[in-house]
Amino acid sequence: MFTDWLRKKKQADSGTDIRDALFGDKSFAEVAQASAAGEPWQSFAAAKKALDQGDRNTCIATLTDIAGRGGLESRHYVQAWHFLRALGVAPAKEKEKEVYGVIVEVGLQGGLDIIAAYPDV
């Protein structure tokens, strides 16, 4: 019941960039367009290019590199794992329970109220 409402609400709000960035579930095309902003966005663009050319292994290697780098923002790691999971890659046992942030959405009459907390912000 609640999940159905949330799913519908998410679909209705899909044009809100900030919400998508918080959840780390932007599309590959959206993330690749940010390549002018430098790293790790350039690496995301390279991963998408490899996938578009049918080179799944290079795509996975590039995304795995992003997910393993130090010094990135939590949203970069979450976005990399979003793509890796879509490609069927699961994190190592020691990484699978790592928390990159907490997001709470509350449905209000005028829309969603969202609060997000990440360790790097």
Coordinates of N, CA, C and O in Angstrom, one line a residue:
M1 N 0.8 -1.2 0.0 CA 0.0 0.0 0.0 C 0.9 1.3 0.0 O 0.9 2.0 -0.9
F2 N 1.7 1.4 1.1 CA 2.6 2.6 1.1 C 3.6 2.6 0.0 O 3.9 3.6 -0.6
T3 N 4.1 1.4 -0.3 CA 5.2 1.3 -1.3 C 4.6 1.6 -2.7 O 5.3 2.2 -3.5
D4 N 3.3 1.3 -2.9 CA 2.7 1.6 -4.2 C 2.6 3.2 -4.3 O 2.8 3.7 -5.3
W5 N 2.2 3.8 -3.2 CA 2.0 5.3 -3.2 C 3.4 5.9 -3.5 O 3.5 6.8 -4.3
L6 N 4.4 5.4 -2.8 CA 5.8 5.9 -2.9 C 6.3 5.7 -4.3 O 6.9 6.6 -4.9
R7 N 6.0 4.6 -4.9 CA 6.5 4.3 -6.3 C 5.8 5.3 -7.2 O 6.4 5.9 -8.1
K8 N 4.5 5.5 -7.1 CA 3.8 6.4 -7.9 C 4.3 7.8 -7.7 O 4.5 8.6 -8.7
K9 N 4.6 8.2 -6.5 CA 5.1 9.5 -6.2 C 6.4 9.7 -6.8 O 6.7 10.8 -7.4
K10 N 7.3 8.7 -6.7 CA 8.6 8.8 -7.3 C 8.5 9.0 -8.8 O 9.3 9.8 -9.4
Q11 N 7.6 8.3 -9.4 CA 7.5 8.4 -10.9 C 7.0 9.8 -11.2 O 7.5 10.4 -12.2
A12 N 6.1 10.4 -10.4 CA 5.6 11.7 -10.7 C 6.6 12.8 -10.5 O 6.6 13.8 -11.1
D13 N 7.6 12.5 -9.6 CA 8.6 13.5 -9.2 C 9.9 13.2 -10.0 O 10.9 13.8 -9.6
S14 N 9.9 12.4 -11.0 CA 11.1 11.9 -11.6 C 11.9 13.1 -12.2 O 13.1 12.9 -12.5
G15 N 11.3 14.2 -12.5 CA 12.0 15.3 -13.1 C 12.8 16.2 -12.1 O 13.5 17.1 -12.4
T16 N 12.8 15.8 -10.8 CA 13.5 16.6 -9.8 C 14.9 16.1 -9.6 O 15.1 15.0 -9.1
D17 N 15.8 16.9 -10.1 CA 17.2 16.5 -10.1 C 17.8 16.2 -8.7 O 18.5 15.3 -8.5
I18 N 17.5 17.1 -7.8 CA 18.0 16.9 -6.5 C 17.6 15.6 -5.8 O 18.4 14.9 -5.2
R19 N 16.4 15.2 -6.0 CA 15.9 14.0 -5.4 C 16.6 12.8 -6.0 O 17.1 11.9 -5.3
D20 N 16.8 12.8 -7.3 CA 17.5 11.7 -8.0 C 18.9 11.6 -7.6 O 19.5 10.6 -7.4
A21 N 19.5 12.8 -7.4 CA 20.9 12.8 -7.0 C 21.1 12.3 -5.5 O 22.0 11.6 -5.2
L22 N 20.1 12.6 -4.7 CA 20.2 12.1 -3.3 C 20.1 10.6 -3.3 O 20.8 9.9 -2.5
F23 N 19.3 9.9 -4.1 CA 19.2 8.5 -4.1 C 20.2 7.8 -4.9 O 20.4 6.6 -4.9
G24 N 21.0 8.5 -5.7 CA 22.0 7.9 -6.5 C 21.5 7.0 -7.6 O 22.1 6.0 -8.0
D25 N 20.3 7.3 -8.1 CA 19.7 6.5 -9.1 C 19.4 7.2 -10.4 O 18.4 7.0 -11.1
K26 N 20.3 8.2 -10.8 CA 20.1 8.9 -12.0 C 20.4 7.8 -13.1 O 21.1 6.8 -12.9
S27 N 19.9 8.2 -14.3 CA 20.2 7.3 -15.5 C 21.6 7.4 -15.9 O 22.3 8.4 -15.6
F28 N 22.1 6.4 -16.6 CA 23.5 6.4 -17.1 C 23.7 7.7 -18.0 O 24.7 8.3 -18.0
A29 N 22.7 7.9 -18.8 CA 22.8 9.1 -19.8 C 22.9 10.4 -19.0 O 23.7 11.3 -19.4
E30 N 22.1 10.6 -17.9 CA 22.2 11.8 -17.2 C 23.6 12.0 -16.5 O 24.2 13.1 -16.5
V31 N 24.1 10.9 -15.9 CA 25.4 11.0 -15.3 C 26.5 11.2 -16.3 O 27.4 12.0 -16.0
A32 N 26.4 10.6 -17.4 CA 27.5 10.7 -18.4 C 27.5 12.2 -19.0 O 28.6 12.7 -19.4
Q33 N 26.4 12.9 -19.0 CA 26.4 14.3 -19.4 C 27.1 15.2 -18.5 O 27.5 16.3 -18.9
A34 N 27.4 14.8 -17.3 CA 28.1 15.6 -16.4 C 29.6 15.5 -16.5 O 30.4 16.1 -15.7
S35 N 30.1 14.9 -17.5 CA 31.5 14.6 -17.7 C 32.4 15.9 -17.7 O 33.5 15.9 -17.4
A36 N 31.8 17.0 -18.1 CA 32.5 18.3 -18.2 C 32.9 18.7 -16.8 O 33.8 19.6 -16.6
A37 N 32.2 18.2 -15.8 CA 32.5 18.6 -14.4 C 33.7 17.9 -13.8 O 34.0 18.0 -12.6
G38 N 34.4 17.1 -14.6 CA 35.6 16.4 -14.1 C 35.3 15.0 -13.5 O 34.3 14.4 -13.8
E39 N 36.3 14.5 -12.7 CA 36.1 13.2 -12.1 C 35.2 13.3 -10.9 O 35.1 14.3 -10.3
P40 N 34.5 12.2 -10.7 CA 34.4 10.9 -11.3 C 33.5 10.9 -12.5 O 33.3 9.8 -13.1
W41 N 32.9 12.0 -12.8 CA 31.9 12.1 -13.9 C 32.5 11.6 -15.2 O 31.8 11.0 -16.0
Q42 N 33.7 12.0 -15.5 CA 34.4 11.5 -16.7 C 34.5 10.0 -16.8 O 34.3 9.4 -17.8
S43 N 34.7 9.4 -15.7 CA 34.8 7.9 -15.6 C 33.4 7.3 -15.8 O 33.3 6.3 -16.5
F44 N 32.4 7.9 -15.2 CA 31.1 7.4 -15.5 C 30.7 7.5 -17.0 O 30.2 6.6 -17.6
A45 N 31.1 8.6 -17.7 CA 30.9 8.7 -19.1 C 31.7 7.7 -19.9 O 31.2 7.1 -20.8
A46 N 32.9 7.4 -19.4 CA 33.7 6.3 -20.1 C 33.1 5.0 -19.9 O 33.1 4.1 -20.8
A47 N 32.5 4.7 -18.7 CA 31.8 3.4 -18.5 C 30.6 3.3 -19.4 O 30.4 2.2 -19.9
K48 N 29.8 4.4 -19.5 CA 28.7 4.3 -20.4 C 29.1 4.1 -21.8 O 28.5 3.3 -22.5
K49 N 30.1 4.8 -22.3 CA 30.6 4.6 -23.6 C 31.0 3.1 -23.9 O 30.7 2.6 -24.9
A50 N 31.7 2.6 -22.9 CA 32.1 1.1 -23.0 C 30.9 0.2 -23.1 O 30.8 -0.7 -24.0
L51 N 29.9 0.5 -22.3 CA 28.7 -0.3 -22.3 C 27.9 -0.1 -23.6 O 27.5 -1.1 -24.2
D52 N 27.9 1.1 -24.1 CA 27.2 1.4 -25.4 C 27.9 0.7 -26.6 O 27.3 0.3 -27.6
Q53 N 29.2 0.4 -26.4 CA 30.0 -0.2 -27.5 C 30.0 -1.8 -27.3 O 30.7 -2.5 -28.0
G54 N 29.2 -2.2 -26.3 CA 29.2 -3.6 -26.0 C 30.3 -4.2 -25.1 O 30.4 -5.4 -25.0
D55 N 31.1 -3.3 -24.6 CA 32.2 -3.8 -23.7 C 31.8 -3.7 -22.3 O 32.2 -2.8 -21.5
R56 N 31.0 -4.7 -21.9 CA 30.5 -4.8 -20.5 C 31.6 -4.9 -19.5 O 31.5 -4.3 -18.4
N57 N 32.6 -5.7 -19.8 CA 33.7 -5.9 -18.8 C 34.5 -4.6 -18.5 O 34.8 -4.3 -17.4
T58 N 34.7 -3.8 -19.5 CA 35.4 -2.5 -19.3 C 34.5 -1.6 -18.5 O 34.9 -0.8 -17.6
C59 N 33.2 -1.6 -18.8 CA 32.2 -0.8 -18.1 C 32.2 -1.2 -16.6 O 32.3 -0.3 -15.7
I60 N 32.2 -2.5 -16.3 CA 32.2 -3.0 -14.9 C 33.5 -2.6 -14.2 O 33.5 -2.1 -13.1
A61 N 34.6 -2.7 -14.9 CA 35.9 -2.4 -14.3 C 36.0 -0.9 -14.0 O 36.5 -0.6 -12.9
T62 N 35.5 -0.1 -14.9 CA 35.5 1.4 -14.6 C 34.6 1.7 -13.4 O 35.0 2.5 -12.5
L63 N 33.4 1.2 -13.4 CA 32.5 1.4 -12.3 C 33.1 0.9 -10.9 O 32.9 1.5 -9.9
T64 N 33.7 -0.3 -11.0 CA 34.3 -0.9 -9.8 C 35.4 0.0 -9.3 O 35.6 0.2 -8.1
D65 N 36.2 0.6 -10.2 CA 37.2 1.5 -9.9 C 36.7 2.8 -9.2 O 37.2 3.2 -8.1
I66 N 35.6 3.3 -9.7 CA 34.9 4.5 -9.0 C 34.5 4.1 -7.6 O 34.7 4.8 -6.7
A67 N 33.8 2.9 -7.5 CA 33.3 2.5 -6.2 C 34.4 2.2 -5.2 O 34.2 2.3 -4.0
G68 N 35.6 2.0 -5.7 CA 36.8 1.7 -4.8 C 37.7 2.9 -4.5 O 38.6 2.7 -3.7
R69 N 37.5 4.0 -5.2 CA 38.3 5.1 -5.0 C 38.1 5.8 -3.6 O 37.0 5.7 -3.1
G70 N 39.1 6.3 -3.1 CA 39.0 7.1 -1.8 C 38.7 8.6 -2.2 O 39.0 9.0 -3.2
G71 N 38.1 9.3 -1.2 CA 37.9 10.7 -1.3 C 36.8 11.2 -2.1 O 36.7 12.4 -2.4
L72 N 35.9 10.3 -2.6 CA 34.7 10.8 -3.4 C 33.6 11.1 -2.4 O 33.6 10.7 -1.2
E73 N 32.6 11.7 -2.9 CA 31.3 11.9 -2.2 C 30.5 10.7 -2.1 O 30.6 9.8 -3.0
S74 N 29.7 10.5 -1.1 CA 28.9 9.3 -0.9 C 28.0 9.1 -2.2 O 27.8 8.0 -2.6
R75 N 27.5 10.2 -2.7 CA 26.6 10.1 -3.9 C 27.3 9.4 -5.1 O 26.7 8.7 -5.9
H76 N 28.6 9.6 -5.2 CA 29.4 9.0 -6.3 C 29.4 7.5 -6.1 O 29.2 6.7 -7.0
Y77 N 29.7 7.1 -4.8 CA 29.7 5.6 -4.5 C 28.3 5.0 -4.8 O 28.2 3.9 -5.3
V78 N 27.3 5.7 -4.3 CA 25.9 5.1 -4.4 C 25.6 5.0 -5.9 O 25.0 4.0 -6.3
Q79 N 25.9 6.0 -6.7 CA 25.6 6.0 -8.1 C 26.4 4.9 -8.8 O 25.8 4.1 -9.6
A80 N 27.6 4.7 -8.4 CA 28.4 3.6 -9.1 C 27.8 2.2 -8.7 O 27.7 1.4 -9.6
W81 N 27.4 2.1 -7.4 CA 26.8 0.8 -7.1 C 25.4 0.6 -7.7 O 25.0 -0.5 -8.0
H82 N 24.7 1.7 -7.9 CA 23.4 1.6 -8.6 C 23.6 0.9 -10.0 O 22.9 0.0 -10.4
F83 N 24.6 1.4 -10.7 CA 24.9 0.8 -12.0 C 25.5 -0.6 -12.0 O 25.1 -1.4 -12.8
L84 N 26.4 -0.8 -11.0 CA 27.0 -2.1 -10.9 C 25.9 -3.2 -10.6 O 25.9 -4.3 -11.1
R85 N 25.0 -2.9 -9.7 CA 23.9 -3.8 -9.3 C 23.1 -4.1 -10.6 O 22.6 -5.2 -10.8
A86 N 22.8 -3.0 -11.4 CA 22.0 -3.2 -12.6 C 22.7 -4.1 -13.5 O 22.1 -4.8 -14.3
L87 N 24.0 -4.2 -13.5 CA 24.8 -5.1 -14.3 C 25.0 -6.4 -13.7 O 25.8 -7.3 -14.2
G88 N 24.4 -6.7 -12.6 CA 24.5 -8.0 -11.9 C 25.7 -8.2 -11.0 O 26.0 -9.3 -10.6
V89 N 26.4 -7.1 -10.7 CA 27.6 -7.1 -9.8 C 27.2 -6.9 -8.4 O 26.5 -5.9 -8.1
A90 N 27.5 -7.8 -7.5 CA 27.2 -7.6 -6.1 C 28.5 -7.1 -5.3 O 29.6 -7.5 -5.7
P91 N 28.4 -6.3 -4.3 CA 29.6 -5.9 -3.6 C 30.1 -7.1 -2.8 O 29.5 -8.1 -2.5
A92 N 31.4 -7.0 -2.4 CA 32.1 -8.0 -1.6 C 31.4 -8.0 -0.2 O 30.8 -7.0 0.2
K93 N 31.5 -9.1 0.5 CA 30.9 -9.2 1.8 C 31.2 -8.1 2.7 O 30.4 -7.6 3.5
E94 N 32.5 -7.7 2.7 CA 32.9 -6.6 3.6 C 32.3 -5.2 3.3 O 32.3 -4.3 4.0
K95 N 31.8 -5.1 2.0 CA 31.3 -3.8 1.6 C 29.8 -3.7 1.5 O 29.2 -2.7 1.5
E96 N 29.1 -4.9 1.5 CA 27.7 -4.9 1.3 C 26.8 -4.3 2.3 O 25.7 -3.9 2.1
K97 N 27.4 -4.1 3.5 CA 26.6 -3.5 4.6 C 27.1 -2.1 4.9 O 26.7 -1.5 5.9
E98 N 28.0 -1.6 4.1 CA 28.5 -0.2 4.3 C 27.3 0.8 4.0 O 26.7 0.7 3.0
V99 N 27.1 1.7 4.9 CA 26.1 2.7 4.8 C 26.7 4.0 4.3 O 27.6 4.6 4.9
Y100 N 26.2 4.5 3.1 CA 26.7 5.7 2.6 C 25.8 6.9 2.9 O 26.2 8.0 2.7
G101 N 24.7 6.7 3.5 CA 23.8 7.8 3.9 C 22.4 7.2 4.2 O 22.1 6.0 4.1
V102 N 21.6 8.1 4.8 CA 20.3 7.8 5.2 C 19.4 8.9 4.6 O 19.7 10.1 4.7
I103 N 18.3 8.4 3.9 CA 17.3 9.3 3.3 C 16.0 9.0 3.9 O 15.6 7.8 3.9
V104 N 15.2 10.0 4.3 CA 13.9 9.8 4.8 C 12.9 10.7 4.0 O 13.2 11.9 3.8
E105 N 11.9 10.1 3.4 CA 10.9 10.8 2.7 C 9.6 10.7 3.5 O 9.2 9.6 3.9
V106 N 8.9 11.8 3.6 CA 7.6 11.9 4.3 C 6.6 12.5 3.3 O 6.9 13.6 2.8
G107 N 5.6 11.7 3.0 CA 4.5 12.2 2.2 C 3.7 13.3 2.9 O 3.1 13.0 3.9
L108 N 3.6 14.5 2.3 CA 2.8 15.5 2.8 C 1.8 15.9 1.8 O 1.9 15.5 0.6
Q109 N 0.8 16.6 2.2 CA -0.3 17.0 1.3 C 0.3 17.8 0.1 O -0.2 17.6 -1.1
G110 N 1.3 18.6 0.3 CA 1.8 19.4 -0.8 C 3.0 18.8 -1.5 O 3.6 19.4 -2.4
G111 N 3.3 17.5 -1.2 CA 4.4 16.8 -1.9 C 5.2 16.1 -0.8 O 4.8 15.8 0.3
L112 N 6.4 15.8 -1.2 CA 7.3 15.1 -0.3 C 8.2 16.0 0.5 O 8.6 17.1 0.0
D113 N 8.5 15.7 1.7 CA 9.5 16.3 2.5 C 10.6 15.3 2.6 O 10.4 14.2 3.0
I114 N 11.8 15.7 2.3 CA 13.0 14.8 2.2 C 14.1 15.3 3.1 O 14.4 16.5 3.0
I115 N 14.7 14.5 3.9 CA 15.9 14.8 4.6 C 16.9 13.7 4.3 O 16.6 12.5 4.3
A116 N 18.2 14.2 4.1 CA 19.2 13.2 3.7 C 20.5 13.5 4.6 O 20.8 14.7 4.8
A117 N 21.1 12.5 5.0 CA 22.4 12.7 5.8 C 23.4 11.7 5.2 O 23.2 10.5 5.0
Y118 N 24.6 12.3 5.0 CA 25.7 11.5 4.5 C 26.9 11.8 5.3 O 27.1 12.9 5.9
P119 N 27.8 10.8 5.5 CA 29.0 11.0 6.3 C 30.0 12.1 5.9 O 30.7 12.7 6.6
D120 N 29.9 12.4 4.6 CA 30.9 13.4 4.0 C 30.3 14.8 3.9 O 31.0 15.7 3.4
V121 N 29.1 15.0 4.4 CA 28.5 16.4 4.2 C 28.3 17.0 5.6 O 28.1 16.4 6.6

